[in-house]
Amino acid sequence: MKMIMTKRAFLFFLMIMLLSITGCIKDTYNMSMLSKQTHLSPDMAISAVKGSFSLKDIVKPNDTITFNQNKLLIFVFKKNSIVDLKLADFVKGPVIQKTAPIPPDKIDVNLGDILSHITGSFKILNPSIKFNYTNSFPDSVQIDLNVTGSRKNKSVDLNLVPFKVKRPNLPDQQEISSTFTIDKSNSNLPDLFSLPPEVINFSGTATISYSLKNSPVDYAILTNHLTGSLDIEIPMELEMTNLQFADTVDNFLKEDSNSNNPIKPEDFQLLQVKIIAENGFPAGVSLRMSLFDSSTGLIKNTVDAGSILTPAPVDSNGKVTGTAKSTATIEFTKDFFGTVSKADKIIFWLTLNTTGNGTQDVKIYSDYTFDFSAALVVKPDIKLN
């Protein structure tokens, strides 16, 4: 009994302190008329929290993330020494044409945990792979590179036509360094990265075709060595249609049975979070939140906030031209709070759509901004009996 009275007194005192400092009371009461069994349920508005940030404030350049001279966000992955071939490696085939294997290897993009929570349509528009090489073979060398992106039980092949590397101009040039670029003009690269892949596997062959004009002396004076590496660049030029990210976390609203916290979720009739935003990003966001009982596999209650952010407008090149203003209310009712104790998990669903509901190409730049304010409206359920 003493604990119940302490809880109610604490909640009532906390309400008065909050409102006296930061908020306002929408309902008033004549305190002299209150009896021992008074039931209070005032609406309280707590002052807004404001915030503002740009992409460059939260994303810092590193080995994987860069911004080009135009401030476009680019993801970069590197793989060194995918090709390291010497003359002795070319052993298969007829006398005038020998083949050497490019051993199987892979690039793990380290996004498996994130990708396992994602569904929907996602298009990367202009990725590229640069095959950087140094070659000292005097004769023609052709590379047949097999690349496959894989995610769960899905895969996409690069479908790259074999290509020839440049050779040194003898006798003045002993070796040559150059780059062969793989992109949407010569391969299936946008579809491969739009999978998007968890792992990129590659292998292949190199074939040398001997020419009669190059004598054994030419081979004797050269190192006869071909080395190569891969630089993968994924500019954030994309489209998203109903791209949904779902994540399940422990129910942080649920009180432990041994908790001494005097305030419980059921002490509230209503709780609203009101968000006013100016979105400078070309992506809109919708939000749902569900209370989930993992023992039965049942969802106990869901708050569907709908669209909480509207995507910013873009020009014909996909760059944002202004901000989009939006107002959203996320409402938690007494019915919701009444089921908090029946769920051990909370599932969050975030759904993203780029400008034009995924029909327009958009680009992500470091100077995009986001401004918001959030206000809290609560209606506590206080029983003083």
GROMACS .gro file of N, CA and C in nm, residues 11 15 39-44 267-270 378-382:
model
   51
   11LEU      N    1   0.445   1.033  -0.931
   11LEU     CA    2   0.397   1.064  -1.065
   11LEU      C    3   0.332   1.202  -1.068
   15MET      N    4   0.477   1.525  -1.272
   15MET     CA    5   0.393   1.597  -1.368
   15MET      C    6   0.401   1.748  -1.343
   39HIS      N    7  -0.934   1.113  -0.947
   39HIS     CA    8  -0.869   1.052  -1.064
   39HIS      C    9  -0.834   1.165  -1.160
   40LEU      N   10  -0.703   1.195  -1.177
   40LEU     CA   11  -0.658   1.303  -1.264
   40LEU      C   12  -0.608   1.248  -1.396
   41SER      N   13  -0.644   1.317  -1.507
   41SER     CA   14  -0.594   1.277  -1.639
   41SER      C   15  -0.580   1.402  -1.727
   42PRO      N   16  -0.488   1.492  -1.689
   42PRO     CA   17  -0.472   1.615  -1.767
   42PRO      C   18  -0.390   1.592  -1.893
   43ASP      N   19  -0.412   1.676  -1.995
   43ASP     CA   20  -0.324   1.678  -2.112
   43ASP      C   21  -0.206   1.769  -2.082
   44MET      N   22  -0.086   1.721  -2.112
   44MET     CA   23   0.034   1.801  -2.088
   44MET      C   24   0.113   1.811  -2.218
  267ASP      N   25   0.041   0.387  -1.686
  267ASP     CA   26   0.006   0.512  -1.618
  267ASP      C   27  -0.032   0.622  -1.718
  268PHE      N   28  -0.029   0.591  -1.849
  268PHE     CA   29  -0.058   0.693  -1.949
  268PHE      C   30  -0.182   0.656  -2.030
  269GLN      N   31  -0.274   0.753  -2.041
  269GLN     CA   32  -0.389   0.739  -2.130
  269GLN      C   33  -0.346   0.755  -2.275
  270LEU      N   34  -0.252   0.847  -2.297
  270LEU     CA   35  -0.213   0.883  -2.432
  270LEU      C   36  -0.074   0.944  -2.431
  378VAL      N   37   0.141   1.440  -2.352
  378VAL     CA   38   0.113   1.323  -2.271
  378VAL      C   39  -0.016   1.344  -2.190
  379LYS      N   40  -0.085   1.236  -2.167
  379LYS     CA   41  -0.206   1.239  -2.083
  379LYS      C   42  -0.192   1.130  -1.979
  380PRO      N   43  -0.136   1.161  -1.863
  380PRO     CA   44  -0.115   1.061  -1.758
  380PRO      C   45  -0.248   1.019  -1.694
  381ASP      N   46  -0.246   0.902  -1.638
  381ASP     CA   47  -0.364   0.849  -1.568
  381ASP      C   48  -0.326   0.837  -1.421
  382ILE      N   49  -0.364   0.938  -1.342
  382ILE     CA   50  -0.319   0.946  -1.203
  382ILE      C   51  -0.436   0.922  -1.109
   0.00000   0.00000   0.00000
